[in-house]
Coordinates of C-alpha atoms (C1' of nucleotides) in Angstrom, one line a residue:
Chain E
X4 CA 13.4 99.4 -34.6
X5 CA 12.8 102.5 -36.8
X6 CA 16.2 103.9 -36.0
X7 CA 17.9 100.7 -36.8
X8 CA 16.0 100.3 -40.1
X9 CA 17.0 103.8 -41.0
X10 CA 20.6 103.1 -40.2
X11 CA 20.5 100.0 -42.3
X12 CA 19.1 101.7 -45.3
X13 CA 21.6 104.5 -44.8
X14 CA 24.4 102.0 -44.7
X15 CA 23.1 100.3 -47.8
X16 CA 23.2 103.5 -49.8
X17 CA 26.6 104.3 -48.4
X18 CA 28.0 100.9 -49.3
X19 CA 26.7 101.2 -52.9
X20 CA 28.2 104.7 -53.1
X21 CA 31.6 103.5 -52.0
X22 CA 31.5 100.7 -54.5
X23 CA 30.5 103.1 -57.4
X24 CA 32.9 105.9 -56.4
X25 CA 35.7 103.3 -56.2
X26 CA 34.9 102.0 -59.7
X27 CA 33.8 105.1 -61.5
X28 CA 35.0 108.0 -59.4
X29 CA 32.9 110.7 -57.9
X30 CA 32.2 112.7 -61.0
X31 CA 31.5 109.5 -63.0
X32 CA 28.9 108.2 -60.6
X33 CA 25.3 109.5 -60.9
X34 CA 22.7 109.6 -58.2
X35 CA 20.4 107.6 -60.4
X36 CA 23.0 104.9 -60.5
X37 CA 23.4 104.9 -56.8
X38 CA 19.6 104.6 -56.4
X39 CA 19.2 101.9 -59.0
X40 CA 22.1 99.9 -57.7
X41 CA 20.8 100.1 -54.2
X42 CA 17.4 99.1 -55.5
X43 CA 15.6 102.1 -54.3
X44 CA 14.2 105.3 -55.8
X45 CA 16.3 108.3 -56.3
X46 CA 14.1 110.4 -54.0
X47 CA 15.0 108.1 -51.2
X48 CA 18.7 108.6 -51.5
X49 CA 17.9 112.3 -51.1
X50 CA 15.9 111.4 -48.0
X51 CA 18.9 109.9 -46.4
X52 CA 21.6 112.2 -47.8
X53 CA 21.0 115.9 -48.4
X54 CA 22.8 115.8 -51.7
X55 CA 25.6 114.2 -53.6
X56 CA 28.3 116.1 -51.7
X57 CA 26.8 115.0 -48.4
X58 CA 27.0 111.4 -49.6
X59 CA 30.6 111.9 -50.5
X60 CA 31.3 113.5 -47.1
X61 CA 29.8 110.4 -45.5
X62 CA 32.2 108.3 -47.6
X63 CA 35.1 110.6 -46.7
X64 CA 34.2 110.1 -43.0
X65 CA 34.6 106.4 -43.4
X66 CA 38.0 107.0 -45.0
X67 CA 39.1 109.2 -42.1
X68 CA 37.8 106.6 -39.6
X69 CA 40.2 104.1 -41.2
X70 CA 43.0 106.6 -41.2
X71 CA 42.5 107.4 -37.6
X72 CA 42.6 103.7 -36.9
X73 CA 46.1 103.7 -38.4
X74 CA 47.2 106.5 -36.1
X75 CA 45.8 104.7 -33.1
X76 CA 47.2 101.3 -34.0
X77 CA 50.7 102.8 -34.1
X78 CA 50.4 104.8 -30.9
X79 CA 49.0 101.8 -29.1
X80 CA 52.1 99.7 -29.5
X81 CA 54.4 100.6 -26.6
X82 CA 58.1 100.0 -26.7
X83 CA 58.4 101.9 -29.9
X84 CA 60.4 105.1 -30.3
X85 CA 58.7 108.2 -31.5
X86 CA 60.8 108.2 -34.6
X87 CA 59.8 104.7 -35.3
X88 CA 56.2 105.5 -34.9
X89 CA 56.4 108.3 -37.4
X90 CA 58.3 106.0 -39.8
X91 CA 55.7 103.4 -39.4
X92 CA 53.0 106.0 -39.9
X93 CA 54.5 107.0 -43.2
X94 CA 54.7 103.5 -44.5
X95 CA 51.3 102.5 -43.2
X96 CA 49.8 105.6 -44.8
X97 CA 51.4 104.8 -48.1
X98 CA 50.1 101.2 -47.8
X99 CA 46.6 102.5 -46.9
X100 CA 46.7 104.9 -49.9
X101 CA 47.7 102.3 -52.4
X102 CA 45.2 99.7 -51.2
X103 CA 42.4 102.2 -51.0
X104 CA 42.9 104.8 -53.6
X105 CA 39.4 106.1 -53.5
X106 CA 39.6 106.7 -49.7
X107 CA 42.9 108.4 -50.2
X108 CA 41.5 110.7 -52.9
X109 CA 38.6 111.5 -50.5
X110 CA 41.1 112.4 -47.8
X111 CA 43.2 114.5 -50.0
X112 CA 40.2 116.2 -51.4
X113 CA 38.9 117.0 -47.9
X114 CA 42.3 118.6 -47.1
X115 CA 41.7 120.9 -50.0
X116 CA 38.2 121.8 -48.8
X117 CA 39.2 122.1 -45.2
X118 CA 41.8 124.6 -46.1
X119 CA 39.2 127.0 -47.2
X120 CA 36.8 126.3 -44.4
X121 CA 37.5 129.1 -42.0
X122 CA 38.4 131.6 -44.7
X123 CA 35.7 134.2 -45.0
X124 CA 36.9 135.5 -48.2
X125 CA 36.8 132.3 -50.1
X126 CA 34.1 130.4 -48.3
X127 CA 31.8 131.6 -51.0
X128 CA 33.8 129.7 -53.7
X129 CA 33.3 126.4 -52.1
X130 CA 30.1 124.7 -52.8
X131 CA 27.9 125.8 -49.8
X132 CA 26.3 122.4 -49.7
X133 CA 29.5 120.9 -48.4
X134 CA 29.6 123.1 -45.4
X135 CA 26.0 122.2 -44.6
X136 CA 26.9 118.5 -44.5
X137 CA 26.4 117.0 -41.0
X138 CA 29.5 114.9 -41.7
X139 CA 31.7 117.9 -42.3
X140 CA 32.0 119.0 -38.6
X141 CA 32.8 115.4 -37.6
X142 CA 35.4 115.2 -40.3
X143 CA 37.1 118.3 -38.9
X144 CA 37.1 116.7 -35.5
X145 CA 38.6 113.4 -36.8
X146 CA 41.3 115.2 -38.6
X147 CA 42.0 117.1 -35.4
X148 CA 42.2 113.8 -33.5
X149 CA 44.8 112.5 -36.0
X150 CA 46.7 115.7 -35.5
X151 CA 46.8 115.2 -31.8
X152 CA 47.9 111.6 -32.1
X153 CA 50.7 112.6 -34.5
X154 CA 51.8 115.4 -32.2
X155 CA 52.0 112.8 -29.4
X156 CA 54.3 110.7 -31.5
X157 CA 56.7 113.6 -31.9
X158 CA 56.5 114.4 -28.2
X159 CA 57.2 110.8 -27.4
X160 CA 60.2 110.8 -29.7
X161 CA 61.6 113.8 -28.0
X162 CA 61.3 112.2 -24.6
X163 CA 62.9 108.9 -25.7
X164 CA 65.7 110.7 -27.5
X165 CA 64.9 109.5 -31.0
X166 CA 63.9 113.0 -32.1
X167 CA 66.1 116.0 -31.5
X168 CA 64.9 117.9 -28.5
X169 CA 64.8 121.4 -30.0
X170 CA 61.9 120.5 -32.3
X171 CA 58.4 121.7 -31.5
X172 CA 56.0 118.8 -31.6
X173 CA 53.1 120.6 -33.4
X174 CA 55.1 122.3 -36.0
X175 CA 57.1 119.1 -36.6
X176 CA 54.1 116.8 -36.9
X177 CA 52.3 119.1 -39.3
X178 CA 55.4 119.5 -41.4
X179 CA 55.7 115.7 -41.6
X180 CA 52.0 115.5 -42.4
X181 CA 52.4 118.0 -45.2
X182 CA 55.3 115.9 -46.6
X183 CA 53.1 112.8 -46.6
X184 CA 50.1 114.6 -48.1
X185 CA 52.3 116.2 -50.7
X186 CA 54.0 112.9 -51.6
X187 CA 50.7 111.3 -52.1
X188 CA 49.6 114.2 -54.2
X189 CA 52.6 113.9 -56.4
X190 CA 52.7 110.2 -56.8
X191 CA 50.1 107.6 -56.3
X192 CA 50.2 103.8 -56.3
X193 CA 51.5 103.6 -59.8
X194 CA 52.5 107.2 -60.2
X195 CA 53.7 109.6 -62.9
X196 CA 57.4 109.0 -62.5
X197 CA 57.7 106.1 -64.9
X198 CA 57.1 108.2 -68.0
X199 CA 57.3 111.8 -66.8
X200 CA 60.1 112.0 -64.3
X201 CA 63.4 110.2 -64.1
X202 CA 63.3 109.0 -60.6
X203 CA 61.5 105.8 -59.8
X204 CA 59.0 105.5 -57.1
X205 CA 61.1 102.6 -55.7
X206 CA 64.0 105.1 -55.4
X207 CA 62.0 108.0 -54.1
X208 CA 60.1 106.3 -51.4
X209 CA 63.1 105.1 -49.3
X210 CA 64.8 108.4 -50.0
X211 CA 61.8 110.3 -48.8
X212 CA 61.6 108.3 -45.6
X213 CA 65.3 108.7 -45.0
X214 CA 65.1 112.5 -45.4
X215 CA 62.2 112.6 -43.0
X216 CA 64.1 110.6 -40.5
X217 CA 67.2 112.8 -40.9
X218 CA 65.0 115.8 -40.3
X219 CA 63.7 114.4 -37.1
X220 CA 66.7 112.8 -35.5
X221 CA 69.3 115.1 -36.9
X222 CA 72.5 114.4 -38.9
X223 CA 76.2 115.4 -38.9
X224 CA 76.5 118.8 -40.3
X225 CA 78.1 119.2 -43.7
X226 CA 81.7 120.0 -43.4
X227 CA 82.5 122.1 -46.5
X228 CA 82.6 125.8 -45.6
X229 CA 79.5 127.6 -46.6
X230 CA 79.5 130.8 -48.6
X231 CA 77.7 133.7 -47.1
X232 CA 75.2 135.1 -49.6
X233 CA 72.6 137.8 -50.1
X234 CA 69.1 136.5 -49.4
X235 CA 65.6 137.6 -50.2
X236 CA 64.5 136.6 -46.8
Chain G
X18 CA 45.9 138.6 -89.7
X19 CA 43.5 135.7 -89.2
X20 CA 45.8 133.9 -86.8
X21 CA 46.4 137.0 -84.7
X22 CA 42.7 137.7 -84.5
X23 CA 42.1 134.2 -83.4
X24 CA 44.7 134.6 -80.7
X25 CA 43.1 137.8 -79.6
X26 CA 39.7 136.3 -79.2
X27 CA 41.1 133.3 -77.5
X28 CA 43.0 135.6 -75.1
X29 CA 39.8 137.6 -74.4
X30 CA 37.9 134.4 -73.4
X31 CA 40.8 133.3 -71.3
X32 CA 41.1 136.6 -69.5
X33 CA 37.4 136.6 -68.8
X34 CA 37.6 133.0 -67.5
X35 CA 40.5 133.9 -65.2
X36 CA 38.5 136.8 -63.8
X37 CA 35.4 134.7 -63.2
X38 CA 37.3 131.6 -61.9
X39 CA 39.1 133.9 -59.5
X40 CA 35.9 135.5 -58.2
X41 CA 33.5 132.6 -58.3
X42 CA 35.6 129.5 -58.5
X43 CA 35.6 126.9 -61.2
X44 CA 32.4 125.2 -60.3
X45 CA 30.7 128.5 -59.6
X46 CA 31.4 129.8 -63.1
X47 CA 29.2 128.8 -66.0
X48 CA 30.0 128.8 -69.6
X49 CA 27.1 131.1 -70.2
X50 CA 28.6 133.7 -67.9
X51 CA 32.0 133.4 -69.6
X52 CA 30.4 134.0 -73.0
X53 CA 28.2 136.8 -71.8
X54 CA 31.0 138.6 -70.0
X55 CA 33.2 138.3 -73.0
X56 CA 30.4 139.7 -75.1
X57 CA 30.2 136.7 -77.4
X58 CA 27.9 133.7 -78.0
X59 CA 28.3 130.6 -76.0
X60 CA 29.0 128.6 -79.1
X61 CA 32.0 130.7 -79.9
X62 CA 33.7 129.8 -76.6
X63 CA 33.3 126.2 -77.6
X64 CA 34.9 127.1 -80.9
X65 CA 38.0 128.3 -79.2
X66 CA 38.0 125.8 -76.3
X67 CA 36.9 122.3 -76.6
X68 CA 35.0 122.4 -73.3
X69 CA 35.1 123.8 -69.8
X70 CA 37.9 121.6 -68.7
X71 CA 40.0 122.6 -71.7
X72 CA 39.4 126.2 -70.7
X73 CA 40.5 125.4 -67.2
X74 CA 43.6 123.7 -68.4
X75 CA 44.4 126.8 -70.4
X76 CA 44.1 128.8 -67.2
X77 CA 46.2 126.2 -65.4
X78 CA 48.9 126.6 -68.0
X79 CA 49.1 130.3 -67.3
X80 CA 49.4 129.5 -63.6
X81 CA 52.3 127.1 -64.3
X82 CA 54.0 129.6 -66.6
X83 CA 54.1 132.0 -63.7
X84 CA 55.3 129.3 -61.4
X85 CA 58.0 128.4 -63.8
X86 CA 58.9 132.1 -63.8
X87 CA 59.5 131.9 -60.1
X88 CA 61.8 128.9 -60.5
X89 CA 63.8 130.7 -63.3
X90 CA 64.0 134.0 -61.4
X91 CA 65.7 132.2 -58.5
X92 CA 68.1 130.2 -60.5
X93 CA 69.1 133.2 -62.5
X94 CA 70.6 135.1 -59.6
X95 CA 74.1 133.9 -59.3
X96 CA 76.1 134.1 -56.1
X97 CA 73.3 132.4 -54.1
X98 CA 73.8 129.0 -52.4
X99 CA 71.6 126.1 -53.4
X100 CA 70.2 126.1 -49.9
X101 CA 69.3 129.7 -50.2
X102 CA 67.7 129.1 -53.6
X103 CA 65.4 126.4 -52.1
X104 CA 64.6 128.7 -49.1
X105 CA 63.7 131.5 -51.5
X106 CA 61.7 129.1 -53.6
X107 CA 59.7 128.1 -50.6
X108 CA 59.0 131.7 -49.6
X109 CA 58.3 132.9 -53.1
X110 CA 56.0 130.0 -53.7
X111 CA 54.1 130.8 -50.5
X112 CA 53.8 134.4 -51.7
X113 CA 52.7 133.4 -55.1
X114 CA 50.1 131.1 -53.6
X115 CA 48.7 133.7 -51.3
X116 CA 48.6 136.4 -53.9
X117 CA 47.1 134.2 -56.5
X118 CA 45.0 131.7 -54.8
X119 CA 43.1 130.7 -57.9
X120 CA 46.3 129.9 -59.8
X121 CA 47.5 128.0 -56.8
X122 CA 44.3 125.9 -56.7
X123 CA 44.7 125.2 -60.3
X124 CA 48.3 124.0 -59.8
X125 CA 47.3 121.8 -56.8
X126 CA 44.4 120.5 -58.8
X127 CA 46.6 119.6 -61.7
X128 CA 49.0 117.7 -59.3
X129 CA 46.0 115.5 -58.4
X130 CA 45.2 114.9 -62.0
X131 CA 48.7 114.3 -63.2
X132 CA 49.1 111.8 -60.5
X133 CA 46.6 109.6 -62.2
X134 CA 47.8 110.3 -65.7
X135 CA 50.0 107.4 -66.5
X136 CA 48.0 104.9 -64.4
X137 CA 46.2 102.6 -66.7
X138 CA 43.9 101.3 -64.0
X139 CA 42.5 104.7 -62.9
X140 CA 42.8 106.7 -66.1
X141 CA 39.2 105.8 -66.6
X142 CA 38.2 107.6 -63.5
X143 CA 39.5 110.9 -64.6
X144 CA 37.3 112.8 -66.9
X145 CA 38.6 111.8 -70.3
X146 CA 38.1 115.3 -71.7
X147 CA 41.0 116.5 -69.5
X148 CA 43.4 114.1 -71.1
X149 CA 42.3 115.3 -74.6
X150 CA 43.1 118.9 -73.8
X151 CA 45.9 120.2 -75.9
X152 CA 47.1 122.1 -72.9
X153 CA 47.5 119.0 -70.9
X154 CA 50.7 117.8 -72.6
X155 CA 52.2 121.2 -72.3
X156 CA 51.4 121.3 -68.6
X157 CA 53.2 118.0 -68.1
X158 CA 56.2 119.5 -69.8
X159 CA 56.2 122.7 -67.8
X160 CA 55.9 120.8 -64.6
X161 CA 58.8 118.7 -65.7
X162 CA 60.8 121.9 -66.4
X163 CA 60.1 123.1 -62.9
X164 CA 61.4 119.8 -61.6
X165 CA 64.6 120.1 -63.6
X166 CA 65.2 123.6 -62.3
X167 CA 64.5 122.4 -58.7
X168 CA 66.9 119.5 -59.1
X169 CA 69.5 121.9 -60.4
X170 CA 69.1 124.0 -57.2
X171 CA 69.9 121.0 -55.1
X172 CA 72.9 120.0 -57.2
X173 CA 74.1 123.5 -56.9
X174 CA 73.8 123.4 -53.2
X175 CA 75.7 120.1 -53.0
X176 CA 78.5 121.7 -55.0
X177 CA 78.7 124.8 -52.9
X178 CA 78.6 122.9 -49.6
X179 CA 75.3 124.4 -48.4
X180 CA 73.5 121.0 -48.8
X181 CA 75.0 117.8 -47.5
X182 CA 76.7 115.8 -50.2
X183 CA 75.2 112.5 -49.5
X184 CA 71.8 113.6 -50.7
X185 CA 70.4 112.7 -54.2
X186 CA 69.3 115.8 -56.0
X187 CA 66.2 114.2 -57.6
X188 CA 64.9 112.5 -54.6
X189 CA 65.7 115.5 -52.4
X190 CA 64.0 118.1 -54.7
X191 CA 60.9 116.1 -55.1
X192 CA 60.7 115.6 -51.4
X193 CA 60.9 119.3 -50.8
X194 CA 58.4 119.9 -53.5
X195 CA 56.1 117.4 -51.8
X196 CA 56.5 119.3 -48.5
X197 CA 55.6 122.6 -50.2
X198 CA 52.6 121.2 -52.0
X199 CA 51.5 119.5 -48.8
X200 CA 51.9 122.6 -46.8
X201 CA 49.8 124.5 -49.3
X202 CA 47.2 121.8 -49.2
X203 CA 47.0 122.0 -45.5
X204 CA 47.0 125.7 -45.0
X205 CA 46.2 128.5 -47.4
X206 CA 46.6 132.3 -47.1
X207 CA 44.2 132.5 -44.2
X208 CA 44.2 128.9 -43.3
X209 CA 42.4 126.6 -41.0
X210 CA 44.6 126.7 -38.0
X211 CA 43.1 129.7 -36.3
X212 CA 40.0 127.8 -35.3
X213 CA 40.8 124.2 -35.9
X214 CA 44.4 123.6 -34.9
X215 CA 46.4 125.2 -32.2
X216 CA 49.5 126.2 -34.0
X217 CA 49.4 129.5 -35.8
X218 CA 50.4 129.9 -39.4
X219 CA 52.9 132.5 -38.2
X220 CA 54.5 129.8 -36.1
X221 CA 54.3 127.0 -38.5
X222 CA 55.7 128.7 -41.5
X223 CA 59.1 129.6 -40.0
X224 CA 59.3 126.2 -38.3
X225 CA 58.5 124.5 -41.6
X226 CA 61.3 126.4 -43.4
X227 CA 63.7 125.7 -40.6
X228 CA 62.9 121.9 -40.7
X229 CA 63.5 122.0 -44.5
X230 CA 66.8 123.7 -44.1
X231 CA 67.9 121.3 -41.4
X232 CA 67.0 118.4 -43.6
X233 CA 69.1 119.9 -46.4
X234 CA 72.2 121.1 -44.6
X235 CA 72.2 118.7 -41.8
X236 CA 72.3 119.2 -38.0
X237 CA 74.1 117.9 -35.0
X238 CA 72.8 114.5 -34.1
X239 CA 70.7 114.2 -30.9
X240 CA 72.9 113.1 -28.0
X241 CA 70.5 111.0 -25.9
X242 CA 71.1 107.3 -26.4
X243 CA 68.5 105.8 -28.6
X244 CA 66.6 102.7 -27.7
X245 CA 66.6 99.9 -30.2
X246 CA 63.1 98.7 -30.9
X247 CA 61.1 96.3 -33.0
X248 CA 59.9 97.9 -36.2
X249 CA 57.3 97.0 -38.8
X250 CA 59.7 97.9 -41.5
Chain F
dT25 C1' 34.8 143.7 -109.3
dG26 C1' 32.0 139.7 -108.5
dA27 C1' 32.0 134.9 -107.3
dT28 C1' 33.5 131.3 -104.6
dA29 C1' 35.7 129.3 -100.8
dT30 C1' 37.0 129.5 -96.1
dA31 C1' 36.7 131.1 -91.5
dT32 C1' 34.1 132.9 -87.8
dT33 C1' 30.0 133.5 -85.2
dT34 C1' 25.4 132.7 -83.7
dG35 C1' 21.5 131.0 -80.9
dA36 C1' 18.3 127.7 -80.5
dA37 C1' 18.0 122.9 -79.4
dC38 C1' 19.8 118.8 -77.1
dT39 C1' 21.4 116.2 -73.2
dT40 C1' 22.6 114.8 -68.9
dA41 C1' 22.3 114.8 -64.1
dA42 C1' 21.3 117.0 -59.7
dG43 C1' 17.6 118.1 -56.8
dT44 C1' 12.3 118.7 -55.5
dC45 C1' 7.9 117.5 -54.0
dA46 C1' 3.1 116.1 -53.7
dA47 C1' 1.1 111.9 -53.4
dA48 C1' 1.2 107.0 -52.1
dT49 C1' 2.4 103.4 -49.1
dA50 C1' 3.9 101.4 -44.8
dT51 C1' 4.5 101.6 -39.9
dT52 C1' 3.5 102.8 -35.3
dA53 C1' 0.6 104.3 -31.5
dA54 C1' -3.7 104.9 -29.1
Chain A
dT2 C1' -9.8 100.4 -36.2
dT3 C1' -8.2 104.7 -36.9
dA4 C1' -5.3 108.4 -36.7
dA5 C1' -0.7 110.0 -36.8
dT6 C1' 3.8 109.5 -38.3
dA7 C1' 7.6 107.7 -41.0
dT8 C1' 9.1 106.0 -45.3
dT9 C1' 9.1 105.7 -50.2
dT10 C1' 8.0 106.7 -54.9
dG11 C1' 8.6 108.7 -59.6
dA12 C1' 7.4 112.3 -62.3
dC13 C1' 8.8 116.9 -62.6
dT14 C1' 11.9 121.0 -62.5
dT15 C1' 16.1 123.2 -63.1
dA16 C1' 20.7 124.1 -64.3
dA17 C1' 24.5 123.9 -67.1
dG18 C1' 27.5 121.7 -70.4
dT19 C1' 27.6 120.7 -75.2
dT20 C1' 26.3 120.4 -80.2
dC21 C1' 25.2 122.0 -84.8
dA22 C1' 22.9 123.8 -88.8
dA23 C1' 22.5 128.0 -90.5
dA24 C1' 24.1 132.9 -90.9
dT25 C1' 27.6 136.2 -91.3
dA26 C1' 32.1 137.9 -92.3
dT27 C1' 36.5 137.6 -94.4
dA28 C1' 39.8 136.1 -97.7
dT29 C1' 41.0 134.3 -102.4
dC30 C1' 41.1 134.4 -107.1
dA31 C1' 39.5 134.7 -112.0

DNA sequence: TGATATATTTGAACTTAAGTCAAATATTAA
DNA sequence: TTAATATTTGACTTAAGTTCAAATATATCA
């Protein structure tokens, strides 16, 4: 049962890390704390995880597993239009993000890392240890899986007529995904809007969802005559 | 000329920091390097900047100044529809981001910090030094200024008929802003799509812009009959 | 001008936290 | 029982951010 024992110890460290990262954030958590809280020596945490980033990547993987679960849950339910699936995805992601802020931060953070991943010029800027993490490749795969499921939702919507047929599924899904990611980046469970910006989250969220739906299903064109203008593009 | 000399030294350090952050990234740059490259002692950099985060916030402020310049540049040109302004904004922001990746990273990073700013529960997770930075308040203001300019663009578009009249300017602008931020988060100048995801950046970008425009100006509704379904929301 | 106050600058010392590793202990296999 | 292998320890190393008393330069004023 050596393998199982290893997994158990590994899981113990991971669970402790999740708790600490949740309470004190990534930067605010030390490896000493992780070890002490887990009741083991610091060296052992480095036996199970290459380094702190590797541990964080393991946490991020758990976050993405849950996220992928959300995608799957939605696509499983048959008898739902593609548009409805994407609407549900948006709401469920927002719920997920507000209930599990640390997981959401990990996901958003990973997006920022991934962005640089295949870029030869900037790869050097990223901490090389992240790229070495065994979890990193798996994360790329899971993210890709989420993408495939999302694209399926759009395709589904085009077939059932809830999404306008001229849209390209890939481009459309990733645009929606960008919207959601961007929204999360700009707000958060409590958000900045109360003090900083006039609109309320309660107002923005439904407006945001409405705009996304309009984009997908189409709307009546504005009637006022448009002025022709010079453009930079 | 004590004040001016101070500003000059301060600018020297800032310029060095910008160069180093650009070449080696934030984490990859040490305060020793900054001091050495600027030809001064380490202690002096701490005389002019409270700490490394404060220095980074000063860099971020420069990034936001440029960004605000983009917003202003667009709104200055009269004889342009609101829709066109927002289209230009999108393209110009993408250009800005690809030409000045480090600035863009700083901006995106700030978004993530700002998000937490007014949240009493999670403020503790953020490094408290960031909040103490004198530049931080200014950054919030500049971001707010950008928001106001963006909202103006939408209002303008509603007036000139290029944007459908039923849209709310605030909600609409921040949704577009979220799209742009999210897009940047997911891609980057070179991007991840080449290896990881099937769609090309060359394909996504125009599709993304088109979707945004459709969302703003409206489209013909899809004709196929829609199925009524159960929804979670 | 010389003396005093104020501002700028230094560099060595401090601190914290990530990461390493040789040795010790426990487990498994033969 | 013994040898081999796996797990675990904790003291040590290293890196980098940060502090601060002392030194130097600059400005003020009698």
